[in-house]
PDB file of C-alpha atoms in Angstrom:
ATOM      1  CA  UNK A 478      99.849 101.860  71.662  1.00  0.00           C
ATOM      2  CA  UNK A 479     100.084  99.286  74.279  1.00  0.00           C
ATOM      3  CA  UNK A 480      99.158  99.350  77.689  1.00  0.00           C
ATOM      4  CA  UNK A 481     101.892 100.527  80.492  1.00  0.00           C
ATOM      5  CA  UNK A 482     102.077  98.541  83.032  1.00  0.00           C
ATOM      6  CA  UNK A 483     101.841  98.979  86.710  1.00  0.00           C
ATOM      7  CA  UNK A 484     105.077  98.198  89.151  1.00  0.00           C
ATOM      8  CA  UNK A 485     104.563  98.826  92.670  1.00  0.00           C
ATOM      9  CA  UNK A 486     107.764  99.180  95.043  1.00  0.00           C
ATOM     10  CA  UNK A 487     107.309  98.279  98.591  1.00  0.00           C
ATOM     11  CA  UNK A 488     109.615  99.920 101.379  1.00  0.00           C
ATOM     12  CA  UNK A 489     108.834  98.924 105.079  1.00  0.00           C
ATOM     13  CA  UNK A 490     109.631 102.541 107.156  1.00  0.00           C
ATOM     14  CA  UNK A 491     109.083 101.308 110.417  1.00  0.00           C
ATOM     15  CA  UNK A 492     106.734  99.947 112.452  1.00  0.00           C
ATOM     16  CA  UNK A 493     103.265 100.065 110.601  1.00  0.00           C
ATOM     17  CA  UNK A 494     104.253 102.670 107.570  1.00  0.00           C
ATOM     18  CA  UNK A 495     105.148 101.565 105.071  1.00  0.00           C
ATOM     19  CA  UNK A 496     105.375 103.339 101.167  1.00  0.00           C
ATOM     20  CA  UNK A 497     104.560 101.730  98.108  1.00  0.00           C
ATOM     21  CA  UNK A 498     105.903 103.258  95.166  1.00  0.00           C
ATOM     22  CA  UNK A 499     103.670 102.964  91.793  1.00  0.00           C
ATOM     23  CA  UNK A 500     104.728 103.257  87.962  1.00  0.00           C
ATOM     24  CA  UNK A 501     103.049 103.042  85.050  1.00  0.00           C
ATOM     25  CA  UNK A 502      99.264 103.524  84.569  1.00  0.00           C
ATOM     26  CA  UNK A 503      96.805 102.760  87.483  1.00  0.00           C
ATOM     27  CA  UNK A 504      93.791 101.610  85.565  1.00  0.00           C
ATOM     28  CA  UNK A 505      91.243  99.316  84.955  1.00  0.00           C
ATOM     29  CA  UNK A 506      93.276  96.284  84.368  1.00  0.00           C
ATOM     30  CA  UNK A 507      96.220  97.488  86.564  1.00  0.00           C
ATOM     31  CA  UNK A 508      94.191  98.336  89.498  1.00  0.00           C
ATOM     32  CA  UNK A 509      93.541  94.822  91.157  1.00  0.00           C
ATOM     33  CA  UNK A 510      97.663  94.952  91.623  1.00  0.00           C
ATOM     34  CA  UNK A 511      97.013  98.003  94.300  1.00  0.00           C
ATOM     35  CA  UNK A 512      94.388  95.993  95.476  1.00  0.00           C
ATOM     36  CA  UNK A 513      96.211  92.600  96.013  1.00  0.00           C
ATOM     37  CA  UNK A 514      99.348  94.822  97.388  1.00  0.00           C
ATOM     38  CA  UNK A 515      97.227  96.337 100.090  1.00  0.00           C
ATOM     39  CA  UNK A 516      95.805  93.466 100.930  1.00  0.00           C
ATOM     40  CA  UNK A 517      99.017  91.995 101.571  1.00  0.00           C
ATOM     41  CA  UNK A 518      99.997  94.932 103.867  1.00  0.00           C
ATOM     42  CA  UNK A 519      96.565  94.684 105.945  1.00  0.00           C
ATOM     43  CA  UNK A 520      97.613  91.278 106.699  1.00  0.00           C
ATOM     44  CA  UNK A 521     101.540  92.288 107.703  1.00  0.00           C
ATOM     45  CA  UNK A 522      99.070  94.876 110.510  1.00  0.00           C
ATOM     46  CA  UNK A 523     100.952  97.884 108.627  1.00  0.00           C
ATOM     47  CA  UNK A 524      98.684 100.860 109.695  1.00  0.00           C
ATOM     48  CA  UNK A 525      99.439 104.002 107.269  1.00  0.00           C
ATOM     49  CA  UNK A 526     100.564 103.726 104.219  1.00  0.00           C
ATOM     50  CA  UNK A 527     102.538 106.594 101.834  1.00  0.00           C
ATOM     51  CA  UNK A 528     101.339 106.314  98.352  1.00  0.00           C
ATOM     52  CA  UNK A 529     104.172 107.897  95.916  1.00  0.00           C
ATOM     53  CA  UNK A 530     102.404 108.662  92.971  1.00  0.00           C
ATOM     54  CA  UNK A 531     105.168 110.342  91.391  1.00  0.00           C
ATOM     55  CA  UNK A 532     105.789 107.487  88.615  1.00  0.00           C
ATOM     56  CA  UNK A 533     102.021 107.515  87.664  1.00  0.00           C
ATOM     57  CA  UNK A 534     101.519 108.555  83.870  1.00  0.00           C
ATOM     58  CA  UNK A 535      97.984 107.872  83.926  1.00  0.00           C
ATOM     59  CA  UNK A 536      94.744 107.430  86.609  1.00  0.00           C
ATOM     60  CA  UNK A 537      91.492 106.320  85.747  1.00  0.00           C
ATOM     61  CA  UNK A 538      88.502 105.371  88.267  1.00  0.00           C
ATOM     62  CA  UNK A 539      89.146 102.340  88.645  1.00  0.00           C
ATOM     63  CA  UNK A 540      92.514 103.940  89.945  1.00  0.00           C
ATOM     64  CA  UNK A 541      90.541 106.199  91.719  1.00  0.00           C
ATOM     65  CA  UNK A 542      88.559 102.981  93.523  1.00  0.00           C
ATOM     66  CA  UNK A 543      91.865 101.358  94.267  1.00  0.00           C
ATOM     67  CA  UNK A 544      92.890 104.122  96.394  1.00  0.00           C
ATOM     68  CA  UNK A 545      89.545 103.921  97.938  1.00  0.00           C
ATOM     69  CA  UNK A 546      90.182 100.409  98.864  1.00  0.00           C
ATOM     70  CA  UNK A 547      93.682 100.921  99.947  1.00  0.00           C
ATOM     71  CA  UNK A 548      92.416 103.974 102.442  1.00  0.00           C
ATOM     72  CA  UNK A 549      89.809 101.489 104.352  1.00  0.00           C
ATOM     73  CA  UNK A 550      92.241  98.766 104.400  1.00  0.00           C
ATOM     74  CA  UNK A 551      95.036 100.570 105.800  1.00  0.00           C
ATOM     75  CA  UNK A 552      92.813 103.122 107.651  1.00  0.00           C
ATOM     76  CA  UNK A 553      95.354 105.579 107.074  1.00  0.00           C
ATOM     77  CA  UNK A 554      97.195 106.871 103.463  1.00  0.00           C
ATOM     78  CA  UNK A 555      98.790 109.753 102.537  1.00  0.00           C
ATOM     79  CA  UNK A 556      99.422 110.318  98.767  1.00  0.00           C
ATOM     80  CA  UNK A 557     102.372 112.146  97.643  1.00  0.00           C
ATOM     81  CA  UNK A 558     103.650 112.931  93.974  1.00  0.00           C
ATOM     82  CA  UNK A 559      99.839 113.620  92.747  1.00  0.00           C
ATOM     83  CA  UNK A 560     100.141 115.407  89.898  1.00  0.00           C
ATOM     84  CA  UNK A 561      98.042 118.038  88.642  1.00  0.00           C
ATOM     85  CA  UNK A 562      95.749 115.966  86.459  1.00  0.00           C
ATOM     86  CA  UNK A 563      95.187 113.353  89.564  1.00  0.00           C
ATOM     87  CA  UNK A 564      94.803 116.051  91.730  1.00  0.00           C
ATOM     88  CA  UNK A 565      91.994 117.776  89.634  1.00  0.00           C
ATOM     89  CA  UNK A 566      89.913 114.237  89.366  1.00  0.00           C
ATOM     90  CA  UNK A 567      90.518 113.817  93.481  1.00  0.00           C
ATOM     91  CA  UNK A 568      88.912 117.466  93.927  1.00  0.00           C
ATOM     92  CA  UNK A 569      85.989 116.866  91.091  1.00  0.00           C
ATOM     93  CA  UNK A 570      85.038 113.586  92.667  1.00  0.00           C
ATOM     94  CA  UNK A 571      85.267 114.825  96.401  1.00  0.00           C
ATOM     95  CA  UNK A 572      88.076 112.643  97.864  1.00  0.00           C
ATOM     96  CA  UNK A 573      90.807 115.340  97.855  1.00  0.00           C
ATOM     97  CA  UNK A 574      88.776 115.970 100.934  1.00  0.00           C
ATOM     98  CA  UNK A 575      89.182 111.944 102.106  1.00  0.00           C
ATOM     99  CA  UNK A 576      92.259 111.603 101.088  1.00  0.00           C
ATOM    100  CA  UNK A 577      95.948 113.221 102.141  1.00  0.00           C
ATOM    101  CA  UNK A 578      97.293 113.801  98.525  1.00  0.00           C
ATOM    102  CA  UNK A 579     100.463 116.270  97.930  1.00  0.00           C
ATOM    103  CA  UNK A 580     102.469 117.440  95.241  1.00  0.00           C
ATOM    104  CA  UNK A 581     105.807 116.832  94.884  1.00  0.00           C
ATOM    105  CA  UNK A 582     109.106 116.939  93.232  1.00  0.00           C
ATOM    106  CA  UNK A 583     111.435 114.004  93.248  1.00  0.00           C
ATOM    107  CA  UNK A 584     113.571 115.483  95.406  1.00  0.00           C
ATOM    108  CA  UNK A 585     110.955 115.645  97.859  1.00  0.00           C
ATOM    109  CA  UNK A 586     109.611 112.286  97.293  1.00  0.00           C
ATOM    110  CA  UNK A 587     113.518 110.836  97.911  1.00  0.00           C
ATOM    111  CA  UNK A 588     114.293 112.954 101.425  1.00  0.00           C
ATOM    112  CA  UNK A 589     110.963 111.321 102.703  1.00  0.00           C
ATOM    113  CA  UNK A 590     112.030 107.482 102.199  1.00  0.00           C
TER     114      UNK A 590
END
């Protein structure tokens, strides 16, 4: 089976929010994307940023790092779309408590951007 890859969909909200939309696996060889995106962002000054996880089939830790790096770069995330595999490797490893993470449906995820 091969790898699925990782597209991530930038919307500016307004001033410094801004959500990026991920699909496909966020993994070890995907995970320097999120990295290189955020990067990008800390250098635009965009302050919080909405992670949509909704599109993500599959989240290793080097997914888990990613949104590690993405949360002290932006100093401010909120994830949104976690589902309920993410969300039980976020409360095993501790971060659920570090980082803002919600389920939710698509119909949520589209009122919101």
């Amino acid at each position: 089976m091969s790898p699925q890859l990782l597209t991530i969909e930038m919307t500016r909200l307004d001033a410094g929010r801004v959500r990026l939309r991920l699909t496909g696996d966020l993994d070890y060889d995907t995970a320097p994307e999120l990295i290189a995106a955020a990067a990008e962002l800390h250098g635009d000054g965009h302050q919080q940023v909405m992670i949509d996880l909704t599109g993500v089939t599959l989240c290793d830790s080097s997914g888990l790092s990613a949104l590690l790096v993405v949360h002290r770069a932006a100093g401010a995330i909120r994830l949104i779309g976690v589902n309920v595999q993410l969300q039980q490797m976020l409360d095993r490893t501790g971060l659920s408590e570090l980082l803002s993470a919600e389920s939710a449906s698509d119909d949520d995820v589209r009122a919101i951007g």
